[in-house]
Amino acid sequence: MKLLSLVSLSTTTTLPSQSQLQFHDHRRFQPFSVRASSSPANSISSHPVVVTRERGKNNKLITALAKHGINSLELPLIQHTQLSDYDKLVSLLSSTSFDWIIITSPEAAVVFLQAWNAAGTPSVKVAVVGNGTSIKFDEAASSKQIIEVAFTPSKATGKALASELPKQGNERCTVLYPASAKAGHDIEEGLSKRGFYVTRLNTYTTEPVQHVDQMVLQQALCASVVAVASPSAIRAWVNLLPQPEEWGGSVACIGETTASAATKLGLKSVYHPSSPGLQGWVESILDALRNQNRFLKT
């Protein structure tokens, strides 16, 4: 696992609502604190983890952590909103063929698959960033037509995909890139420099959820580890911290892009897996919890 260092600090988000908070107790939930001194030696299960995806999207992580005896506190930090480019995506998939379709996140995959089905499941060739995104297409294998995931870059980043995506000689190569409105521009800029013709559609966006129950928030703020799956989620978490520079917890990120965002926001203890995916994410969380145990014993 990789541990990233402190870079800088900024905050810009709002707060989650009480209706979006829920405890998952796989044994018996007890109030917790990062500075509790009564934790059993060599135990990580007594230090709960905050999971922050939208409600309904945390179940796999919660289950995986439960297998290690770790309780989870579900605190959704962001919500996804469909944008008008979604209708354009359905139309283009129905009427136009592209050499490549690029999908860079699990959420982008979910939105794309909805549009693909609405368009009549046309034949497409997809390039994805990371195993987590690829799994979404595996899960859709029972559809009328299996989508071909034909390329994954050597490193799960947009820059790597833009530099490595196969191109046949000097022939015109067209790319459809349905993405979040908040996604960066590394992919279209990198591919354009290589001679690809890129059509980007902002099919959805992420927004912070509103309001929070203060009693539940205080428990979340005292958690040892917060698990985040996107830069938007880590920005929302930092906005919840009264004094981010003094927070003693760790952040376990799903991948390098989210981890980089966390360090840029000034967080000091940031973990992410070398290979993206659920198992790697769980291992990062376990490493972060072990590190917190060492901190608590000093």
Short mmCIF file of C-alpha atoms in Angstrom, two decimals:
data_model
loop_
_atom_site.label_atom_id
_atom_site.label_comp_id
_atom_site.label_asym_id
_atom_site.label_seq_id
_atom_site.Cartn_x
_atom_site.Cartn_y
_atom_site.Cartn_z
CA MET A 1 0.00 0.00 0.00
CA LYS A 2 1.12 3.58 -0.60
CA LEU A 3 1.19 6.32 2.03
CA LEU A 4 1.08 9.84 0.63
CA SER A 5 2.45 12.99 2.26
CA LEU A 6 1.04 16.42 3.14
CA VAL A 7 0.82 18.96 0.34
CA SER A 8 -1.65 21.81 0.94
CA LEU A 9 -5.11 22.76 2.24
CA SER A 10 -8.39 23.97 0.79
CA THR A 11 -12.09 23.38 1.53
CA THR A 12 -15.22 23.79 -0.58
CA THR A 13 -18.30 21.64 0.12
CA THR A 14 -21.45 21.25 2.19
CA LEU A 15 -22.87 18.68 4.58
CA PRO A 16 -24.76 15.35 4.49
CA SER A 17 -28.38 15.06 5.63
CA GLN A 18 -29.58 13.04 8.60
CA SER A 19 -31.67 10.81 6.34
CA GLN A 20 -28.52 9.70 4.55
CA LEU A 21 -26.80 8.41 7.69
CA GLN A 22 -26.97 4.79 8.84
CA PHE A 23 -24.99 2.47 11.11
CA HIS A 24 -24.02 -1.03 10.05
CA ASP A 25 -23.30 -3.11 13.15
CA HIS A 26 -22.06 -6.60 12.38
CA ARG A 27 -21.60 -7.31 16.10
CA ARG A 28 -22.60 -4.56 18.52
CA PHE A 29 -21.86 -0.92 17.81
CA GLN A 30 -20.10 0.99 20.57
CA PRO A 31 -19.32 4.73 20.63
CA PHE A 32 -15.76 5.24 19.45
CA SER A 33 -12.91 7.71 19.65
CA VAL A 34 -9.56 7.92 17.92
CA ARG A 35 -7.96 8.66 21.28
CA ALA A 36 -9.61 5.88 23.29
CA SER A 37 -6.99 4.08 25.36
CA SER A 38 -9.06 1.02 26.29
CA SER A 39 -8.74 -0.72 22.90
CA PRO A 40 -7.49 -4.31 23.04
CA ALA A 41 -3.88 -4.74 22.01
CA ASN A 42 -3.36 -5.74 18.37
CA SER A 43 -7.08 -5.21 17.65
CA ILE A 44 -8.37 -3.17 14.75
CA SER A 45 -12.03 -4.14 14.94
CA SER A 46 -12.80 -1.65 17.75
CA HIS A 47 -12.01 1.32 15.52
CA PRO A 48 -14.91 1.74 13.05
CA VAL A 49 -14.54 2.94 9.50
CA VAL A 50 -16.69 5.63 7.89
CA VAL A 51 -17.87 4.64 4.40
CA THR A 52 -18.93 7.57 2.25
CA ARG A 53 -20.41 6.51 -1.08
CA GLU A 54 -24.04 7.15 -1.92
CA ARG A 55 -26.53 5.02 -0.02
CA GLY A 56 -26.85 1.60 -1.63
CA LYS A 57 -23.30 1.68 -3.03
CA ASN A 58 -21.43 0.86 0.19
CA ASN A 59 -22.71 -2.68 0.71
CA LYS A 60 -19.77 -4.55 -0.84
CA LEU A 61 -17.23 -2.58 1.18
CA ILE A 62 -19.25 -2.96 4.38
CA THR A 63 -19.48 -6.72 3.84
CA ALA A 64 -15.76 -7.03 3.06
CA LEU A 65 -14.83 -5.11 6.22
CA ALA A 66 -17.24 -7.19 8.31
CA LYS A 67 -15.27 -10.31 7.33
CA HIS A 68 -12.35 -8.74 9.22
CA GLY A 69 -14.56 -7.98 12.23
CA ILE A 70 -14.76 -4.28 11.42
CA ASN A 71 -17.96 -2.29 11.90
CA SER A 72 -18.87 0.49 9.45
CA LEU A 73 -20.61 3.80 9.84
CA GLU A 74 -22.33 4.77 6.57
CA LEU A 75 -22.13 8.51 5.93
CA PRO A 76 -22.94 9.32 2.27
CA LEU A 77 -21.13 12.51 1.32
CA ILE A 78 -22.09 13.04 -2.32
CA GLN A 79 -24.96 12.48 -4.72
CA HIS A 80 -24.99 12.08 -8.49
CA THR A 81 -27.20 14.14 -10.78
CA GLN A 82 -27.88 13.35 -14.44
CA LEU A 83 -27.17 16.17 -16.94
CA SER A 84 -28.64 16.99 -20.35
CA ASP A 85 -25.70 15.39 -22.17
CA TYR A 86 -27.10 12.03 -21.09
CA ASP A 87 -29.81 12.35 -23.77
CA LYS A 88 -27.12 13.25 -26.31
CA LEU A 89 -25.25 10.09 -25.30
CA VAL A 90 -28.29 7.93 -26.00
CA SER A 91 -28.74 9.63 -29.37
CA LEU A 92 -25.09 9.24 -30.40
CA LEU A 93 -24.99 5.59 -29.37
CA SER A 94 -28.08 5.00 -31.50
CA SER A 95 -26.80 6.78 -34.60
CA THR A 96 -22.99 6.93 -34.61
CA SER A 97 -20.15 4.43 -34.43
CA PHE A 98 -16.95 5.28 -32.54
CA ASP A 99 -13.61 3.49 -32.60
CA TRP A 100 -13.38 3.80 -28.82
CA ILE A 101 -15.63 4.68 -25.92
CA ILE A 102 -13.74 5.71 -22.79
CA ILE A 103 -15.10 5.13 -19.29
CA THR A 104 -13.05 6.34 -16.34
CA SER A 105 -15.03 5.51 -13.17
CA PRO A 106 -17.63 3.06 -11.85
CA GLU A 107 -20.27 5.80 -11.75
CA ALA A 108 -19.51 6.80 -15.36
CA ALA A 109 -19.89 3.11 -16.26
CA VAL A 110 -23.30 2.90 -14.59
CA VAL A 111 -24.53 6.01 -16.43
CA PHE A 112 -23.11 4.75 -19.73
CA LEU A 113 -24.71 1.32 -19.38
CA GLN A 114 -28.11 2.92 -18.79
CA ALA A 115 -27.71 4.99 -21.96
CA TRP A 116 -26.37 1.97 -23.89
CA ASN A 117 -29.45 -0.04 -23.00
CA ALA A 118 -31.73 2.87 -23.91
CA ALA A 119 -29.96 3.08 -27.27
CA GLY A 120 -30.69 -0.58 -28.03
CA THR A 121 -27.36 -2.15 -26.91
CA PRO A 122 -25.29 -1.26 -30.01
CA SER A 123 -21.91 -2.86 -30.66
CA VAL A 124 -19.19 -0.80 -28.95
CA LYS A 125 -15.52 -1.10 -28.03
CA VAL A 126 -14.68 0.26 -24.59
CA ALA A 127 -11.50 1.38 -22.85
CA VAL A 128 -11.67 1.69 -19.07
CA VAL A 129 -9.50 3.12 -16.31
CA GLY A 130 -9.05 0.57 -13.52
CA ASN A 131 -10.46 -2.76 -12.44
CA GLY A 132 -13.26 -1.17 -10.44
CA THR A 133 -14.68 0.32 -13.63
CA SER A 134 -14.16 -2.87 -15.61
CA ILE A 135 -16.15 -4.86 -13.04
CA LYS A 136 -19.24 -2.80 -13.83
CA PHE A 137 -19.15 -4.18 -17.37
CA ASP A 138 -18.64 -7.72 -16.10
CA GLU A 139 -21.76 -7.30 -13.98
CA ALA A 140 -23.69 -6.30 -17.12
CA ALA A 141 -22.70 -9.50 -18.95
CA SER A 142 -26.26 -10.79 -18.77
CA SER A 143 -27.42 -8.02 -21.11
CA LYS A 144 -28.56 -8.72 -24.67
CA GLN A 145 -25.05 -8.14 -25.91
CA ILE A 146 -21.82 -8.27 -23.91
CA ILE A 147 -19.76 -5.09 -24.19
CA GLU A 148 -16.15 -5.63 -25.19
CA VAL A 149 -13.74 -4.04 -22.69
CA ALA A 150 -10.84 -3.98 -25.10
CA PHE A 151 -8.26 -1.87 -23.30
CA THR A 152 -7.08 -0.98 -19.80
CA PRO A 153 -3.94 1.17 -19.34
CA SER A 154 -0.88 0.00 -17.41
CA LYS A 155 -1.69 2.53 -14.69
CA ALA A 156 -5.21 3.46 -13.60
CA THR A 157 -5.05 7.15 -14.53
CA GLY A 158 -6.48 9.29 -17.31
CA LYS A 159 -3.00 10.37 -18.38
CA ALA A 160 -1.88 6.77 -18.80
CA LEU A 161 -4.94 5.92 -20.85
CA ALA A 162 -4.46 8.96 -23.08
CA SER A 163 -0.84 8.03 -23.78
CA GLU A 164 -1.41 4.30 -24.29
CA LEU A 165 -4.76 3.95 -26.08
CA PRO A 166 -4.09 2.00 -29.31
CA LYS A 167 -4.36 3.91 -32.59
CA GLN A 168 -4.10 2.42 -36.05
CA GLY A 169 -1.46 4.33 -37.93
CA ASN A 170 -2.51 7.72 -39.27
CA GLU A 171 -6.12 6.74 -39.81
CA ARG A 172 -8.85 8.91 -38.30
CA CYS A 173 -9.69 7.44 -34.90
CA THR A 174 -12.84 8.62 -33.13
CA VAL A 175 -13.43 8.55 -29.38
CA LEU A 176 -16.59 9.08 -27.34
CA TYR A 177 -15.87 10.15 -23.76
CA PRO A 178 -18.97 10.30 -21.51
CA ALA A 179 -17.85 11.65 -18.14
CA SER A 180 -18.65 13.59 -15.01
CA ALA A 181 -18.81 17.35 -15.51
CA LYS A 182 -16.16 17.56 -12.78
CA ALA A 183 -13.70 15.18 -14.44
CA GLY A 184 -10.39 16.69 -15.53
CA HIS A 185 -9.31 17.20 -19.13
CA ASP A 186 -6.21 15.01 -19.25
CA ILE A 187 -7.89 12.43 -21.47
CA GLU A 188 -9.26 14.61 -24.24
CA GLU A 189 -6.16 16.83 -24.26
CA GLY A 190 -3.78 13.87 -24.34
CA LEU A 191 -5.69 12.03 -27.03
CA SER A 192 -6.12 15.15 -29.18
CA LYS A 193 -2.36 15.69 -29.16
CA ARG A 194 -1.98 12.14 -30.49
CA GLY A 195 -4.42 12.80 -33.34
CA PHE A 196 -7.60 11.26 -31.93
CA TYR A 197 -10.95 12.96 -32.56
CA VAL A 198 -12.62 13.16 -29.14
CA THR A 199 -16.28 13.89 -28.37
CA ARG A 200 -16.75 14.56 -24.67
CA LEU A 201 -20.20 14.49 -23.07
CA ASN A 202 -20.78 15.59 -19.47
CA THR A 203 -23.51 13.08 -18.66
CA TYR A 204 -23.67 13.58 -14.88
CA THR A 205 -22.19 15.55 -12.01
CA THR A 206 -21.48 15.02 -8.32
CA GLU A 207 -22.77 17.30 -5.60
CA PRO A 208 -22.33 17.30 -1.82
CA VAL A 209 -25.39 16.26 0.16
CA GLN A 210 -26.91 18.80 2.55
CA HIS A 211 -27.08 19.08 6.37
CA VAL A 212 -25.99 16.64 9.07
CA ASP A 213 -27.13 15.39 12.46
CA GLN A 214 -24.56 16.78 14.88
CA MET A 215 -24.52 13.77 17.24
CA VAL A 216 -23.84 11.35 14.39
CA LEU A 217 -21.31 13.73 12.88
CA GLN A 218 -19.30 13.81 16.09
CA GLN A 219 -18.99 10.03 16.01
CA ALA A 220 -17.89 10.12 12.38
CA LEU A 221 -15.33 12.83 13.13
CA CYS A 222 -13.78 10.56 15.78
CA ALA A 223 -13.45 7.54 13.49
CA SER A 224 -10.00 6.12 12.89
CA VAL A 225 -10.41 5.81 9.11
CA VAL A 226 -12.61 7.40 6.46
CA ALA A 227 -12.96 5.46 3.19
CA VAL A 228 -13.50 7.63 0.10
CA ALA A 229 -14.02 6.77 -3.56
CA SER A 230 -13.76 10.12 -5.34
CA PRO A 231 -12.16 13.59 -5.09
CA SER A 232 -15.65 15.03 -4.54
CA ALA A 233 -16.13 12.82 -1.49
CA ILE A 234 -12.82 13.79 0.09
CA ARG A 235 -13.58 17.46 -0.45
CA ALA A 236 -16.92 16.95 1.28
CA TRP A 237 -15.20 15.22 4.19
CA VAL A 238 -12.62 17.96 4.65
CA ASN A 239 -15.44 20.48 4.74
CA LEU A 240 -16.89 18.61 7.72
CA LEU A 241 -13.70 18.93 9.75
CA PRO A 242 -13.73 21.90 12.16
CA GLN A 243 -9.93 22.03 12.06
CA PRO A 244 -8.66 19.82 9.21
CA GLU A 245 -5.01 20.35 10.10
CA GLU A 246 -5.61 18.87 13.57
CA TRP A 247 -7.68 15.83 12.57
CA GLY A 248 -5.83 12.67 13.64
CA GLY A 249 -7.56 10.10 11.46
CA SER A 250 -6.51 8.44 8.22
CA VAL A 251 -8.07 8.42 4.76
CA ALA A 252 -8.21 5.22 2.71
CA CYS A 253 -8.82 6.07 -0.95
CA ILE A 254 -10.04 3.76 -3.66
CA GLY A 255 -7.25 4.82 -6.04
CA GLU A 256 -4.41 7.20 -6.81
CA THR A 257 -6.52 10.03 -8.23
CA THR A 258 -8.61 10.32 -5.06
CA ALA A 259 -5.49 10.00 -2.89
CA SER A 260 -3.81 12.85 -4.75
CA ALA A 261 -6.87 15.02 -4.10
CA ALA A 262 -6.67 14.14 -0.40
CA THR A 263 -3.05 15.20 -0.09
CA LYS A 264 -3.76 18.44 -1.92
CA LEU A 265 -6.41 19.16 0.68
CA GLY A 266 -3.79 18.88 3.40
CA LEU A 267 -4.61 15.48 4.91
CA LYS A 268 -1.56 13.91 6.51
CA SER A 269 -2.30 10.18 6.55
CA VAL A 270 -3.55 9.03 3.15
CA TYR A 271 -3.56 5.45 1.86
CA HIS A 272 -4.44 3.94 -1.49
CA PRO A 273 -3.88 0.55 -3.15
CA SER A 274 -1.26 -0.02 -5.81
CA SER A 275 -3.88 -1.88 -7.85
CA PRO A 276 -7.40 -0.37 -7.74
CA GLY A 277 -10.29 -2.62 -6.78
CA LEU A 278 -12.32 -3.62 -3.74
CA GLN A 279 -9.72 -5.97 -2.27
CA GLY A 280 -6.94 -3.42 -2.61
CA TRP A 281 -9.15 -0.78 -1.03
CA VAL A 282 -9.89 -3.07 1.92
CA GLU A 283 -6.16 -3.73 2.38
CA SER A 284 -5.52 0.02 2.42
CA ILE A 285 -8.19 0.43 5.11
CA LEU A 286 -6.59 -2.36 7.17
CA ASP A 287 -3.18 -0.72 6.85
CA ALA A 288 -4.63 2.61 7.93
CA LEU A 289 -6.30 0.99 10.97
CA ARG A 290 -3.07 -0.74 11.98
CA ASN A 291 -1.26 2.57 11.72
CA GLN A 292 -3.90 4.19 13.94
CA ASN A 293 -3.43 1.41 16.51
CA ARG A 294 0.27 2.20 16.71
CA PHE A 295 -0.61 5.87 17.15
CA LEU A 296 -3.05 5.10 19.96
CA LYS A 297 -0.48 3.05 21.88
CA THR A 298 2.11 5.83 21.95
#
